PDB file of C-alpha atoms in Angstrom:
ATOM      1  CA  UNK A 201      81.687 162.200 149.795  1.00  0.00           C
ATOM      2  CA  UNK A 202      79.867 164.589 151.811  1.00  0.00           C
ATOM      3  CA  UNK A 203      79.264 165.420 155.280  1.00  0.00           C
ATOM      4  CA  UNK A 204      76.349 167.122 157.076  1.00  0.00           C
ATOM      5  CA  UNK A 205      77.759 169.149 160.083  1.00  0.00           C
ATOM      6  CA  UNK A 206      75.528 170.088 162.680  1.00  0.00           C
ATOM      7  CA  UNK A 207      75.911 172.430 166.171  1.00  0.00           C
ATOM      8  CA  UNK A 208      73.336 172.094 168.966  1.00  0.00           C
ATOM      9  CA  UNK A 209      72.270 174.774 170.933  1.00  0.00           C
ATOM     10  CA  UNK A 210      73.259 175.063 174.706  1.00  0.00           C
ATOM     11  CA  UNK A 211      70.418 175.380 177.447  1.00  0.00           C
ATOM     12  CA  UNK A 212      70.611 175.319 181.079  1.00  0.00           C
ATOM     13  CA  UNK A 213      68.988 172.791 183.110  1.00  0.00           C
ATOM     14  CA  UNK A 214      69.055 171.334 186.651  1.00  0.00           C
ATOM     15  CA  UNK A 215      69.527 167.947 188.005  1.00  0.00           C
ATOM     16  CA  UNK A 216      70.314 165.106 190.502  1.00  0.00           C
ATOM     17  CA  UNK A 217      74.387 164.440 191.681  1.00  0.00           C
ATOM     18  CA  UNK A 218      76.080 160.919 190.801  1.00  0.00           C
ATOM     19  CA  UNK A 219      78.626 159.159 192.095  1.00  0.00           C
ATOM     20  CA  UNK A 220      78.796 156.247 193.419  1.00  0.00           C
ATOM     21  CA  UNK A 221      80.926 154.482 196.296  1.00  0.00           C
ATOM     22  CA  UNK A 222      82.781 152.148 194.369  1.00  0.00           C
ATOM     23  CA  UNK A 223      83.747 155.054 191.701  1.00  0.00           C
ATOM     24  CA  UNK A 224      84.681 157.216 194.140  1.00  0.00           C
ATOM     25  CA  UNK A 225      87.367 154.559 195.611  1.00  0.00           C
ATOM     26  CA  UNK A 226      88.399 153.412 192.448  1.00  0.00           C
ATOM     27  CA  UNK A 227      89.010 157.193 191.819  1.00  0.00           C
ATOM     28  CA  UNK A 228      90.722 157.962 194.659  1.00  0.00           C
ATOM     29  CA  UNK A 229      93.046 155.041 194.072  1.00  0.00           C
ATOM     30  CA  UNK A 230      93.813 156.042 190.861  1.00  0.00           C
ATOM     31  CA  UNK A 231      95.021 159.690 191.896  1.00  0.00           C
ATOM     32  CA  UNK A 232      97.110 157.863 194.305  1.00  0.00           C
ATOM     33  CA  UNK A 233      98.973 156.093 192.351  1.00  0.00           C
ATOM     34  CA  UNK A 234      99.389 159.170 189.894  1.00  0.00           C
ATOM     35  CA  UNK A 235     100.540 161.769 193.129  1.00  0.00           C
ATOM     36  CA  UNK A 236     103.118 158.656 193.833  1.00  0.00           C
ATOM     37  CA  UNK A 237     104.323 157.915 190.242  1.00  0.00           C
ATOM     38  CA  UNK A 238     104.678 161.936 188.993  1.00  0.00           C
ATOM     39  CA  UNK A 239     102.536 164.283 186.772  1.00  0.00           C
ATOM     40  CA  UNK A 240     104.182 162.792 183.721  1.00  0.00           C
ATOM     41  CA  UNK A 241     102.861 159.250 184.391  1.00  0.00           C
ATOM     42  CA  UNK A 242     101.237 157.177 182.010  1.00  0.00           C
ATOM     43  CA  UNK A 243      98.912 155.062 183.603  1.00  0.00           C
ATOM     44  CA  UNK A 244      98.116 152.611 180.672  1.00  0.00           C
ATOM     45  CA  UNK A 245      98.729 153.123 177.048  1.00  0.00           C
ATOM     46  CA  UNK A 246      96.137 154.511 174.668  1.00  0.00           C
ATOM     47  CA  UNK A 247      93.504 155.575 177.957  1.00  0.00           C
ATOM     48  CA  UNK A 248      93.347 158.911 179.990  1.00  0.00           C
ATOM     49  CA  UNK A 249      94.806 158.737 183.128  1.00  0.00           C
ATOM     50  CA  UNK A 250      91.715 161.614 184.702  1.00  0.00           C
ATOM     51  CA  UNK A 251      89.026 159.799 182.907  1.00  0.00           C
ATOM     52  CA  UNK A 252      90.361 156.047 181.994  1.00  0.00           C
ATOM     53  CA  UNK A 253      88.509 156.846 179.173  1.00  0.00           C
ATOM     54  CA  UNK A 254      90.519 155.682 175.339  1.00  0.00           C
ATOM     55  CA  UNK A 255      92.387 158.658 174.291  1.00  0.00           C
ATOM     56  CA  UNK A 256      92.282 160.539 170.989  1.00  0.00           C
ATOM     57  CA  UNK A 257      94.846 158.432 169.242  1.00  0.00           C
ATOM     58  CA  UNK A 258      92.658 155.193 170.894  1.00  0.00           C
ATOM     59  CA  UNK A 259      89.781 156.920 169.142  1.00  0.00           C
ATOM     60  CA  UNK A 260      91.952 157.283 166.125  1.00  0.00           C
ATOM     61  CA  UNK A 261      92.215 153.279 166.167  1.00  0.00           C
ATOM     62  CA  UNK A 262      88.500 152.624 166.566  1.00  0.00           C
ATOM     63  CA  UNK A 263      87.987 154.768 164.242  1.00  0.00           C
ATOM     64  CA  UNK A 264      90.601 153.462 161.637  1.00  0.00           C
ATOM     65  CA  UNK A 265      90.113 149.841 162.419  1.00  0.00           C
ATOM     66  CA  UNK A 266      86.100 149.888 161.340  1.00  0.00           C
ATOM     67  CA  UNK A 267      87.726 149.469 157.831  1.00  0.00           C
ATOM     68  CA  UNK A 268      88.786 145.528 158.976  1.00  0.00           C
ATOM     69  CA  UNK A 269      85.802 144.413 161.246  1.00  0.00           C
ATOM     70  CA  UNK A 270      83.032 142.221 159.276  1.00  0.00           C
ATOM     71  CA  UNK A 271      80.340 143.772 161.575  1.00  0.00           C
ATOM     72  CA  UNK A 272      80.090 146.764 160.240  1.00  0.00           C
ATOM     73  CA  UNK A 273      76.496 147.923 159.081  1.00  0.00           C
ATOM     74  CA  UNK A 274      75.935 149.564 155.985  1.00  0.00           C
ATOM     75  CA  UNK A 275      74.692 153.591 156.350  1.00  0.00           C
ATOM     76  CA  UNK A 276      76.035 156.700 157.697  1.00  0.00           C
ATOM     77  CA  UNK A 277      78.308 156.593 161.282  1.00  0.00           C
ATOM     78  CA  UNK A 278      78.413 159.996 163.802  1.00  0.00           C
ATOM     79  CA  UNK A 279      80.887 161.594 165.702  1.00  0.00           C
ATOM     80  CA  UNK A 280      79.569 163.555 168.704  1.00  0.00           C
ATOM     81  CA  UNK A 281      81.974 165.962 169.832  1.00  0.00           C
ATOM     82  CA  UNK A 282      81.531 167.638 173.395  1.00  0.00           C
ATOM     83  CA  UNK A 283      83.774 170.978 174.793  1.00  0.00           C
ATOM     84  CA  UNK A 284      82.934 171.856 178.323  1.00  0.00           C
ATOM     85  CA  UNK A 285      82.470 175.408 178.322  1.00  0.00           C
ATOM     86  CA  UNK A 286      84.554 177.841 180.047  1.00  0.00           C
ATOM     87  CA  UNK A 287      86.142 174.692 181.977  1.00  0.00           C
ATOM     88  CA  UNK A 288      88.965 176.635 182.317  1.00  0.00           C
ATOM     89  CA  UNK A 289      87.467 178.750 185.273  1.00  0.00           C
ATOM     90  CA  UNK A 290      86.625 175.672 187.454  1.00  0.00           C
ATOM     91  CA  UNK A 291      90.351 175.042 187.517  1.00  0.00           C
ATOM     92  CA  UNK A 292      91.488 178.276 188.132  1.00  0.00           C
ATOM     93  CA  UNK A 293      88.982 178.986 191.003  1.00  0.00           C
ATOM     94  CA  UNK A 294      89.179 175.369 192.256  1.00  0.00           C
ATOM     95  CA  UNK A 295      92.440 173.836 191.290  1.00  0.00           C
ATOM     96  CA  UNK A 296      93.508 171.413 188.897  1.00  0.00           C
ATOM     97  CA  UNK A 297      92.658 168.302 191.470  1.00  0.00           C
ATOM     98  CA  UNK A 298      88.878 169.787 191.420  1.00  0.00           C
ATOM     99  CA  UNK A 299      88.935 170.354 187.605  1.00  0.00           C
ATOM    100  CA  UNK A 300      90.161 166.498 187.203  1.00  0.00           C
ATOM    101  CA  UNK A 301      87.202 165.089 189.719  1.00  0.00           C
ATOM    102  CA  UNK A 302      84.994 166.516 187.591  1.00  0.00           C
ATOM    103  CA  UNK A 303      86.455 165.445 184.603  1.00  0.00           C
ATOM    104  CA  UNK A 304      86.069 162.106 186.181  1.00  0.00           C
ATOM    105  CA  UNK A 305      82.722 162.878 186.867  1.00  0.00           C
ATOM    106  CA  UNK A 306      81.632 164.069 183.780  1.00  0.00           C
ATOM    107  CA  UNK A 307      83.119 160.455 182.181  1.00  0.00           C
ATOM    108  CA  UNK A 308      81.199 158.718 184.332  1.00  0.00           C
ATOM    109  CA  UNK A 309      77.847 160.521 183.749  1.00  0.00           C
ATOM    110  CA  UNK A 310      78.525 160.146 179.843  1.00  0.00           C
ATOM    111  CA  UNK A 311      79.502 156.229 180.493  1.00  0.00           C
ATOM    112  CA  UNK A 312      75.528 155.568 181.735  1.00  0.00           C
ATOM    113  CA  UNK A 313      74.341 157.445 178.379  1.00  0.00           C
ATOM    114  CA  UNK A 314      76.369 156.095 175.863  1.00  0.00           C
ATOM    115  CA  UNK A 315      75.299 153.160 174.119  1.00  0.00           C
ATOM    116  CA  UNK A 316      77.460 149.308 173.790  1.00  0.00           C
ATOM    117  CA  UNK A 317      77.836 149.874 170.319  1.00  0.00           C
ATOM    118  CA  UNK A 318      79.171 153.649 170.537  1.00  0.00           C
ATOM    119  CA  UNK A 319      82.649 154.140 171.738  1.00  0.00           C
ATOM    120  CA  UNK A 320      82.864 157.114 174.408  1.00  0.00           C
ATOM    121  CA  UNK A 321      87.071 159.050 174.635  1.00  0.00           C
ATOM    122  CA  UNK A 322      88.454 161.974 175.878  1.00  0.00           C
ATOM    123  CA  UNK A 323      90.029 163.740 172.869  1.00  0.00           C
ATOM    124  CA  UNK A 324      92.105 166.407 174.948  1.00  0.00           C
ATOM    125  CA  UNK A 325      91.807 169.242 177.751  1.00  0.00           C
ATOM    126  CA  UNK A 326      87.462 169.349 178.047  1.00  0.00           C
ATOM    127  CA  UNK A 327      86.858 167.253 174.512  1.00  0.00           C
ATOM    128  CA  UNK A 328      85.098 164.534 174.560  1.00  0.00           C
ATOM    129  CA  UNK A 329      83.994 162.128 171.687  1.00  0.00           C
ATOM    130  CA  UNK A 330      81.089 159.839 170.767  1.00  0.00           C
ATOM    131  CA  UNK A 331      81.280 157.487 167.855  1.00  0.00           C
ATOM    132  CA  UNK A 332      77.682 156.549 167.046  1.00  0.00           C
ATOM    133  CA  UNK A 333      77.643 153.076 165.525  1.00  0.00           C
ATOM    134  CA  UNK A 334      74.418 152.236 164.367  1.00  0.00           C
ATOM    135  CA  UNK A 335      73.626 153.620 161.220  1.00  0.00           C
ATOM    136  CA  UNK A 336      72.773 157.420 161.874  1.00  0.00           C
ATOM    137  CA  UNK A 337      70.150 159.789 160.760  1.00  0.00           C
ATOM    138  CA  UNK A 338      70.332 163.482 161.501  1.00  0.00           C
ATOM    139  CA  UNK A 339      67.422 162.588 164.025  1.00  0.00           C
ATOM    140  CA  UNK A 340      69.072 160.440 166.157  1.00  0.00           C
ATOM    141  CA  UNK A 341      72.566 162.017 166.428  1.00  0.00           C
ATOM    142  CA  UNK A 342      70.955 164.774 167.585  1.00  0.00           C
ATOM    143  CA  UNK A 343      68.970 162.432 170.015  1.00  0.00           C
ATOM    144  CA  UNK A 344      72.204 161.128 171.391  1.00  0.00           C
ATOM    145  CA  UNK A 345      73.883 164.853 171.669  1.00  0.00           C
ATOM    146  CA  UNK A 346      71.152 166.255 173.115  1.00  0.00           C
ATOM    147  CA  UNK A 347      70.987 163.271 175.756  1.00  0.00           C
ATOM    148  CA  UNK A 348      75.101 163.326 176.280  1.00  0.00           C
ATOM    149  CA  UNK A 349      74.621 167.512 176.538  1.00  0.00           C
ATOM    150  CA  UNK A 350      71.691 166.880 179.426  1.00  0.00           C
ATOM    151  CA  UNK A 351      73.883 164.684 181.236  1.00  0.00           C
ATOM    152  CA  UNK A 352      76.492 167.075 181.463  1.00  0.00           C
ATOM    153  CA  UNK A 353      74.500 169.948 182.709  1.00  0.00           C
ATOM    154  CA  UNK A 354      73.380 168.005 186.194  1.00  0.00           C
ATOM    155  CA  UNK A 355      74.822 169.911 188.620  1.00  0.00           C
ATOM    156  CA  UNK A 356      77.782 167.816 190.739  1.00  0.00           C
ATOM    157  CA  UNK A 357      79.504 168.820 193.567  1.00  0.00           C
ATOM    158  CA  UNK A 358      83.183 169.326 193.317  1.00  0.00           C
ATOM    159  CA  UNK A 359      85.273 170.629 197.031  1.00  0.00           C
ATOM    160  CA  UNK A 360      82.044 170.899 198.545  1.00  0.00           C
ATOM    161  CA  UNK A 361      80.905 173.296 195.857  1.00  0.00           C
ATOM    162  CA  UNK A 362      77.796 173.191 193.546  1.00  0.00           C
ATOM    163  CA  UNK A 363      79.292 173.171 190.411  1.00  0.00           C
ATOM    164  CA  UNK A 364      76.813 173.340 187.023  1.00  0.00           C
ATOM    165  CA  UNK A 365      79.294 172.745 183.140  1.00  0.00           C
ATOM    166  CA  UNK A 366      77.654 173.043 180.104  1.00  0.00           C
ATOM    167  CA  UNK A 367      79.088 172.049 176.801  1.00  0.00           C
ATOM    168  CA  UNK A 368      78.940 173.327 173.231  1.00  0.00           C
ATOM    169  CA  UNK A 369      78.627 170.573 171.162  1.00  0.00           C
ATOM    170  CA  UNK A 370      79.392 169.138 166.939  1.00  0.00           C
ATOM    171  CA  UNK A 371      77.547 166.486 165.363  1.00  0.00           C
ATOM    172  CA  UNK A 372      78.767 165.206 162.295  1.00  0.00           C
ATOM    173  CA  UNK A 373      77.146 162.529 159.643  1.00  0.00           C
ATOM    174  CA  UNK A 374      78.739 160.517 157.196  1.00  0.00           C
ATOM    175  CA  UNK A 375      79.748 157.758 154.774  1.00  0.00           C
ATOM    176  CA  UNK A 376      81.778 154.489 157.315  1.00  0.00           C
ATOM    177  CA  UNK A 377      85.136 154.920 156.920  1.00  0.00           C
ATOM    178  CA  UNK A 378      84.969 151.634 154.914  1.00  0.00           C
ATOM    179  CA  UNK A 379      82.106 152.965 152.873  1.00  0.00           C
ATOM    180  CA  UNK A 380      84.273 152.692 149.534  1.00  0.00           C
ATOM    181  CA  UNK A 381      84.488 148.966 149.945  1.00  0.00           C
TER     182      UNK A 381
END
């Protein structure tokens, strides 16, 4: 079994801001309800609490259950794999709360770009992961990390500040996990 492994440049670009009304409620209720019930508060099983995005060991599921559904299609799957770069200076010059709304905001951005079929978590930290479902050339993962990438370089407003992330990013191509079948 082999896998092709594949990094994709990083390159600045501009944008337009999204958010929308209803997010930003549904947000805001959210961090309510995790200031009232502690730091250490789980707010469902198997999702991030920032992001309600599925978690790495949700992704670990997906990922592990492909071997029992009767829909899989034959050919390669993809994993895109996303790490906001120097993420760690947002929260340190903004706080944590600013660092989590655009966390949030990031997850929503990558929600509009990521396909039905694909399944979109938050691994950890400023990970995120894409499983590409249809079967995947080298082409078209590159298509969808390159599109996921753009979409994380709009700028977005954070505090009141202009805030522009980039991401390095990790495609990787291979046989379904239920390939041996």
């Amino acid at each position: 079994m082999s896998v092709v492994l594949l990094f994709v440049a990083v390159v600045s670009a501009v944008g337009f801001v999204t958010a929308s009304l209803t997010v930003r409620r549904l947000r805001a209720q959210l961090a309510s309800l995790h200031k009232q019930s502690g730091p250490d508060a789980v707010m469902a099983p198997g999702f991030d609490a920032v992001t309600g995005l599925p978690d790495r060991r949700r992704l670990d599921d997906v990922l592990h259950g492909r071997r029992n559904r009767e829909t899989d299609q034959a050919g390669d799957m993809g994993i895109v794999v996303l790490d906001l770069a120097d993420f760690g200076a947002l929260n340190d010059s903004l706080g944590r709360d600013a660092g989590d709304h655009a966390l949030a905001s990031i997850a929503d951005r990558l929600r509009v770009h990521v396909r039905a079929q694909e399944t979109l978590a938050r691994l950890e930290g400023d990970r995120f992961a894409v499983v590409l479902e249809e079967p995947v050339t080298r082409a078209s993962a590159l298509r969808a990390a390159s599109r996921l990438m753009d979409a994380i370089r709009e700028p977005l407003e954070v505090d009141g500040v202009d805030v522009v992330l980039q991401a390095h990013g990790g495609v990787a191509i291979g046989p379904r996990l239920d390939a041996h079948k």
